[in-house]
């Protein structure tokens, strides 16, 4: 949701990608590289292949890496360069996983507490 980002987000993003030399700052994969992930989750670049091309031997399709910019503290209002990292989709999802899990847990706990209060019980911790 880009409404949560500053109006100069495109410039900020470009500067972070430039700083990272257009590579994921965790795994090193190049922006716009085309390939697949092997059984260990490592990206294997392929030359002469387009994103979406089937890789028959592996029963998968090639895809293109598109780097994203992650907020290290997961606060989209904190856009200082030292709080931003260029990450591939896999690394960005891995980075955000703990925040998503915490949000899901907090929503479950709030729903449980609301249900208990609505049923005439006391708030559950």
PDB file of N, CA, C and O in Angstrom, residues 109 112-125:
ATOM      1  N   UNK A 109      -5.304 -13.462  19.734  1.00  0.00           N
ATOM      2  CA  UNK A 109      -5.491 -13.177  21.156  1.00  0.00           C
ATOM      3  C   UNK A 109      -6.580 -12.129  21.373  1.00  0.00           C
ATOM      4  O   UNK A 109      -7.390 -12.253  22.292  1.00  0.00           O
ATOM      5  N   UNK A 112      -9.948 -13.829  20.759  1.00  0.00           N
ATOM      6  CA  UNK A 112     -10.276 -14.706  21.887  1.00  0.00           C
ATOM      7  C   UNK A 112     -10.772 -13.875  23.072  1.00  0.00           C
ATOM      8  O   UNK A 112     -11.771 -14.215  23.710  1.00  0.00           O
ATOM      9  N   UNK A 113     -10.094 -12.777  23.345  1.00  0.00           N
ATOM     10  CA  UNK A 113     -10.496 -11.905  24.451  1.00  0.00           C
ATOM     11  C   UNK A 113     -11.855 -11.284  24.183  1.00  0.00           C
ATOM     12  O   UNK A 113     -12.712 -11.223  25.074  1.00  0.00           O
ATOM     13  N   UNK A 114     -12.106 -10.849  22.957  1.00  0.00           N
ATOM     14  CA  UNK A 114     -13.391 -10.245  22.607  1.00  0.00           C
ATOM     15  C   UNK A 114     -14.516 -11.260  22.726  1.00  0.00           C
ATOM     16  O   UNK A 114     -15.611 -10.940  23.211  1.00  0.00           O
ATOM     17  N   UNK A 115     -14.260 -12.490  22.309  1.00  0.00           N
ATOM     18  CA  UNK A 115     -15.262 -13.554  22.415  1.00  0.00           C
ATOM     19  C   UNK A 115     -15.587 -13.839  23.877  1.00  0.00           C
ATOM     20  O   UNK A 115     -16.746 -13.994  24.252  1.00  0.00           O
ATOM     21  N   UNK A 116     -14.573 -13.888  24.712  1.00  0.00           N
ATOM     22  CA  UNK A 116     -14.776 -14.148  26.144  1.00  0.00           C
ATOM     23  C   UNK A 116     -15.585 -13.030  26.796  1.00  0.00           C
ATOM     24  O   UNK A 116     -16.495 -13.298  27.576  1.00  0.00           O
ATOM     25  N   UNK A 117     -15.264 -11.792  26.451  1.00  0.00           N
ATOM     26  CA  UNK A 117     -15.992 -10.641  27.024  1.00  0.00           C
ATOM     27  C   UNK A 117     -17.432 -10.652  26.540  1.00  0.00           C
ATOM     28  O   UNK A 117     -18.372 -10.450  27.314  1.00  0.00           O
ATOM     29  N   UNK A 118     -17.641 -10.933  25.258  1.00  0.00           N
ATOM     30  CA  UNK A 118     -19.000 -10.969  24.693  1.00  0.00           C
ATOM     31  C   UNK A 118     -19.829 -12.082  25.320  1.00  0.00           C
ATOM     32  O   UNK A 118     -21.043 -11.958  25.457  1.00  0.00           O
ATOM     33  N   UNK A 119     -19.183 -13.158  25.738  1.00  0.00           N
ATOM     34  CA  UNK A 119     -19.889 -14.290  26.356  1.00  0.00           C
ATOM     35  C   UNK A 119     -20.106 -14.061  27.842  1.00  0.00           C
ATOM     36  O   UNK A 119     -20.625 -14.943  28.533  1.00  0.00           O
ATOM     37  N   UNK A 120     -19.711 -12.894  28.349  1.00  0.00           N
ATOM     38  CA  UNK A 120     -19.925 -12.582  29.746  1.00  0.00           C
ATOM     39  C   UNK A 120     -18.797 -13.011  30.645  1.00  0.00           C
ATOM     40  O   UNK A 120     -18.865 -12.870  31.861  1.00  0.00           O
ATOM     41  N   UNK A 121     -17.727 -13.485  30.053  1.00  0.00           N
ATOM     42  CA  UNK A 121     -16.577 -13.911  30.850  1.00  0.00           C
ATOM     43  C   UNK A 121     -15.660 -12.745  31.110  1.00  0.00           C
ATOM     44  O   UNK A 121     -16.007 -11.576  30.912  1.00  0.00           O
ATOM     45  N   UNK A 122     -14.471 -13.063  31.537  1.00  0.00           N
ATOM     46  CA  UNK A 122     -13.471 -12.027  31.763  1.00  0.00           C
ATOM     47  C   UNK A 122     -12.480 -12.047  30.629  1.00  0.00           C
ATOM     48  O   UNK A 122     -12.373 -13.020  29.882  1.00  0.00           O
ATOM     49  N   UNK A 123     -11.768 -10.974  30.519  1.00  0.00           N
ATOM     50  CA  UNK A 123     -10.784 -10.844  29.464  1.00  0.00           C
ATOM     51  C   UNK A 123      -9.667 -11.884  29.654  1.00  0.00           C
ATOM     52  O   UNK A 123      -9.166 -12.070  30.752  1.00  0.00           O
ATOM     53  N   UNK A 124      -9.319 -12.595  28.565  1.00  0.00           N
ATOM     54  CA  UNK A 124      -8.291 -13.629  28.593  1.00  0.00           C
ATOM     55  C   UNK A 124      -6.951 -12.993  28.315  1.00  0.00           C
ATOM     56  O   UNK A 124      -6.817 -12.162  27.427  1.00  0.00           O
ATOM     57  N   UNK A 125      -5.939 -13.385  29.052  1.00  0.00           N
ATOM     58  CA  UNK A 125      -4.592 -12.844  28.805  1.00  0.00           C
ATOM     59  C   UNK A 125      -3.892 -13.633  27.748  1.00  0.00           C
ATOM     60  O   UNK A 125      -4.002 -14.779  27.604  1.00  0.00           O
TER      61      UNK A 125
END
